[in-house]
Amino acid sequence: MKFFYPVVVSRKEDGTYHAKFPDLAMCEADGDTMDDVLGEATYAAHDWIESELLEDEPDLPSATDPVDMKLADNEEVRMILVNMKLMPGWEE
């Protein structure tokens, strides 16, 4: 199953990056480069979604449309794809 969520990436004063998901509570990541932070954000989103799917009554939020987001000057939106295998050996 595929999940797409927007992530807001900002460049910090020290030149590193921070990413946060507006739709996934407390799901954030940091990285030295844009590639690093996007990779870490993908792992963080995967873990967040996997944890939610393990709940008795999973509640996955709808993804916010990036057009509706208000961003600061140092922020940009990227879309993250998380591909979840729902059973062992299953390939999409």
JSON list of C-alpha atoms in Angstrom, two decimals:
[
{"chain": "A", "resi": 1, "resn": "MET", "atom": "CA", "xyz": [0.00, 0.00, 0.00]},
{"chain": "A", "resi": 2, "resn": "LYS", "atom": "CA", "xyz": [1.31, 3.45, -0.88]},
{"chain": "A", "resi": 3, "resn": "PHE", "atom": "CA", "xyz": [0.97, 6.56, 1.25]},
{"chain": "A", "resi": 4, "resn": "PHE", "atom": "CA", "xyz": [1.82, 10.10, 0.11]},
{"chain": "A", "resi": 5, "resn": "TYR", "atom": "CA", "xyz": [2.24, 12.84, 2.71]},
{"chain": "A", "resi": 6, "resn": "PRO", "atom": "CA", "xyz": [3.62, 16.35, 2.41]},
{"chain": "A", "resi": 7, "resn": "VAL", "atom": "CA", "xyz": [6.62, 17.23, 4.54]},
{"chain": "A", "resi": 8, "resn": "VAL", "atom": "CA", "xyz": [7.71, 20.79, 5.30]},
{"chain": "A", "resi": 9, "resn": "VAL", "atom": "CA", "xyz": [11.48, 21.16, 5.10]},
{"chain": "A", "resi": 10, "resn": "SER", "atom": "CA", "xyz": [13.30, 24.16, 6.54]},
{"chain": "A", "resi": 11, "resn": "ARG", "atom": "CA", "xyz": [16.93, 25.12, 6.48]},
{"chain": "A", "resi": 12, "resn": "LYS", "atom": "CA", "xyz": [18.29, 25.92, 9.92]},
{"chain": "A", "resi": 13, "resn": "GLU", "atom": "CA", "xyz": [20.78, 28.67, 10.73]},
{"chain": "A", "resi": 14, "resn": "ASP", "atom": "CA", "xyz": [23.65, 26.16, 10.96]},
{"chain": "A", "resi": 15, "resn": "GLY", "atom": "CA", "xyz": [22.96, 24.99, 7.37]},
{"chain": "A", "resi": 16, "resn": "THR", "atom": "CA", "xyz": [21.34, 21.68, 8.31]},
{"chain": "A", "resi": 17, "resn": "TYR", "atom": "CA", "xyz": [17.73, 20.77, 7.58]},
{"chain": "A", "resi": 18, "resn": "HIS", "atom": "CA", "xyz": [14.64, 19.97, 9.62]},
{"chain": "A", "resi": 19, "resn": "ALA", "atom": "CA", "xyz": [11.50, 18.24, 8.31]},
{"chain": "A", "resi": 20, "resn": "LYS", "atom": "CA", "xyz": [8.06, 17.99, 9.88]},
{"chain": "A", "resi": 21, "resn": "PHE", "atom": "CA", "xyz": [4.85, 16.36, 8.71]},
{"chain": "A", "resi": 22, "resn": "PRO", "atom": "CA", "xyz": [1.80, 18.56, 9.28]},
{"chain": "A", "resi": 23, "resn": "ASP", "atom": "CA", "xyz": [-0.50, 15.51, 9.15]},
{"chain": "A", "resi": 24, "resn": "LEU", "atom": "CA", "xyz": [1.53, 13.02, 11.24]},
{"chain": "A", "resi": 25, "resn": "ALA", "atom": "CA", "xyz": [1.66, 14.13, 14.87]},
{"chain": "A", "resi": 26, "resn": "MET", "atom": "CA", "xyz": [5.18, 14.55, 16.22]},
{"chain": "A", "resi": 27, "resn": "CYS", "atom": "CA", "xyz": [6.74, 13.01, 13.09]},
{"chain": "A", "resi": 28, "resn": "GLU", "atom": "CA", "xyz": [9.93, 14.95, 12.38]},
{"chain": "A", "resi": 29, "resn": "ALA", "atom": "CA", "xyz": [13.46, 14.40, 11.07]},
{"chain": "A", "resi": 30, "resn": "ASP", "atom": "CA", "xyz": [16.80, 16.17, 10.74]},
{"chain": "A", "resi": 31, "resn": "GLY", "atom": "CA", "xyz": [19.65, 15.90, 8.24]},
{"chain": "A", "resi": 32, "resn": "ASP", "atom": "CA", "xyz": [22.84, 17.57, 7.12]},
{"chain": "A", "resi": 33, "resn": "THR", "atom": "CA", "xyz": [21.70, 17.87, 3.50]},
{"chain": "A", "resi": 34, "resn": "MET", "atom": "CA", "xyz": [18.36, 17.98, 1.70]},
{"chain": "A", "resi": 35, "resn": "ASP", "atom": "CA", "xyz": [18.85, 14.37, 0.58]},
{"chain": "A", "resi": 36, "resn": "ASP", "atom": "CA", "xyz": [19.66, 13.32, 4.16]},
{"chain": "A", "resi": 37, "resn": "VAL", "atom": "CA", "xyz": [16.61, 14.99, 5.67]},
{"chain": "A", "resi": 38, "resn": "LEU", "atom": "CA", "xyz": [14.27, 13.59, 3.01]},
{"chain": "A", "resi": 39, "resn": "GLY", "atom": "CA", "xyz": [15.66, 10.09, 3.60]},
{"chain": "A", "resi": 40, "resn": "GLU", "atom": "CA", "xyz": [15.26, 10.44, 7.36]},
{"chain": "A", "resi": 41, "resn": "ALA", "atom": "CA", "xyz": [11.77, 11.88, 6.89]},
{"chain": "A", "resi": 42, "resn": "THR", "atom": "CA", "xyz": [10.80, 8.86, 4.79]},
{"chain": "A", "resi": 43, "resn": "TYR", "atom": "CA", "xyz": [11.99, 6.51, 7.55]},
{"chain": "A", "resi": 44, "resn": "ALA", "atom": "CA", "xyz": [10.16, 8.54, 10.19]},
{"chain": "A", "resi": 45, "resn": "ALA", "atom": "CA", "xyz": [6.91, 8.52, 8.19]},
{"chain": "A", "resi": 46, "resn": "HIS", "atom": "CA", "xyz": [7.24, 4.78, 7.56]},
{"chain": "A", "resi": 47, "resn": "ASP", "atom": "CA", "xyz": [7.65, 4.11, 11.29]},
{"chain": "A", "resi": 48, "resn": "TRP", "atom": "CA", "xyz": [4.74, 6.44, 12.15]},
{"chain": "A", "resi": 49, "resn": "ILE", "atom": "CA", "xyz": [2.39, 4.78, 9.65]},
{"chain": "A", "resi": 50, "resn": "GLU", "atom": "CA", "xyz": [3.51, 1.27, 10.65]},
{"chain": "A", "resi": 51, "resn": "SER", "atom": "CA", "xyz": [2.83, 2.04, 14.32]},
{"chain": "A", "resi": 52, "resn": "GLU", "atom": "CA", "xyz": [-0.60, 3.41, 13.49]},
{"chain": "A", "resi": 53, "resn": "LEU", "atom": "CA", "xyz": [-1.48, 0.36, 11.37]},
{"chain": "A", "resi": 54, "resn": "LEU", "atom": "CA", "xyz": [-0.63, -1.91, 14.32]},
{"chain": "A", "resi": 55, "resn": "GLU", "atom": "CA", "xyz": [-3.29, -0.22, 16.47]},
{"chain": "A", "resi": 56, "resn": "ASP", "atom": "CA", "xyz": [-6.63, -1.98, 17.03]},
{"chain": "A", "resi": 57, "resn": "GLU", "atom": "CA", "xyz": [-8.39, 0.89, 15.26]},
{"chain": "A", "resi": 58, "resn": "PRO", "atom": "CA", "xyz": [-5.86, 2.61, 12.98]},
{"chain": "A", "resi": 59, "resn": "ASP", "atom": "CA", "xyz": [-6.58, 6.25, 12.21]},
{"chain": "A", "resi": 60, "resn": "LEU", "atom": "CA", "xyz": [-4.49, 7.48, 9.29]},
{"chain": "A", "resi": 61, "resn": "PRO", "atom": "CA", "xyz": [-5.05, 11.17, 8.56]},
{"chain": "A", "resi": 62, "resn": "SER", "atom": "CA", "xyz": [-5.78, 12.53, 5.13]},
{"chain": "A", "resi": 63, "resn": "ALA", "atom": "CA", "xyz": [-2.89, 14.30, 3.47]},
{"chain": "A", "resi": 64, "resn": "THR", "atom": "CA", "xyz": [-3.03, 18.09, 3.41]},
{"chain": "A", "resi": 65, "resn": "ASP", "atom": "CA", "xyz": [-2.92, 19.63, -0.05]},
{"chain": "A", "resi": 66, "resn": "PRO", "atom": "CA", "xyz": [0.42, 21.52, -0.31]},
{"chain": "A", "resi": 67, "resn": "VAL", "atom": "CA", "xyz": [-1.41, 24.39, -2.06]},
{"chain": "A", "resi": 68, "resn": "ASP", "atom": "CA", "xyz": [-3.25, 25.06, 1.21]},
{"chain": "A", "resi": 69, "resn": "MET", "atom": "CA", "xyz": [-0.06, 25.34, 3.31]},
{"chain": "A", "resi": 70, "resn": "LYS", "atom": "CA", "xyz": [1.32, 28.64, 4.50]},
{"chain": "A", "resi": 71, "resn": "LEU", "atom": "CA", "xyz": [5.10, 28.51, 4.54]},
{"chain": "A", "resi": 72, "resn": "ALA", "atom": "CA", "xyz": [7.83, 30.68, 5.99]},
{"chain": "A", "resi": 73, "resn": "ASP", "atom": "CA", "xyz": [10.54, 32.04, 3.69]},
{"chain": "A", "resi": 74, "resn": "ASN", "atom": "CA", "xyz": [12.96, 29.26, 4.70]},
{"chain": "A", "resi": 75, "resn": "GLU", "atom": "CA", "xyz": [10.44, 26.43, 4.16]},
{"chain": "A", "resi": 76, "resn": "GLU", "atom": "CA", "xyz": [9.46, 24.30, 1.19]},
{"chain": "A", "resi": 77, "resn": "VAL", "atom": "CA", "xyz": [7.09, 21.38, 0.74]},
{"chain": "A", "resi": 78, "resn": "ARG", "atom": "CA", "xyz": [8.09, 18.01, -0.64]},
{"chain": "A", "resi": 79, "resn": "MET", "atom": "CA", "xyz": [5.92, 14.92, -1.03]},
{"chain": "A", "resi": 80, "resn": "ILE", "atom": "CA", "xyz": [7.05, 11.72, 0.66]},
{"chain": "A", "resi": 81, "resn": "LEU", "atom": "CA", "xyz": [6.06, 8.29, -0.64]},
{"chain": "A", "resi": 82, "resn": "VAL", "atom": "CA", "xyz": [5.91, 5.46, 1.88]},
{"chain": "A", "resi": 83, "resn": "ASN", "atom": "CA", "xyz": [5.41, 1.99, 0.46]},
{"chain": "A", "resi": 84, "resn": "MET", "atom": "CA", "xyz": [4.15, -0.45, 3.11]},
{"chain": "A", "resi": 85, "resn": "LYS", "atom": "CA", "xyz": [4.16, -4.22, 2.71]},
{"chain": "A", "resi": 86, "resn": "LEU", "atom": "CA", "xyz": [0.99, -5.37, 4.42]},
{"chain": "A", "resi": 87, "resn": "MET", "atom": "CA", "xyz": [2.04, -9.02, 4.67]},
{"chain": "A", "resi": 88, "resn": "PRO", "atom": "CA", "xyz": [5.37, -10.83, 4.51]},
{"chain": "A", "resi": 89, "resn": "GLY", "atom": "CA", "xyz": [6.46, -11.69, 1.01]},
{"chain": "A", "resi": 90, "resn": "TRP", "atom": "CA", "xyz": [3.91, -9.37, -0.60]},
{"chain": "A", "resi": 91, "resn": "GLU", "atom": "CA", "xyz": [5.33, -7.10, -3.27]},
{"chain": "A", "resi": 92, "resn": "GLU", "atom": "CA", "xyz": [3.39, -4.25, -4.84]}
]
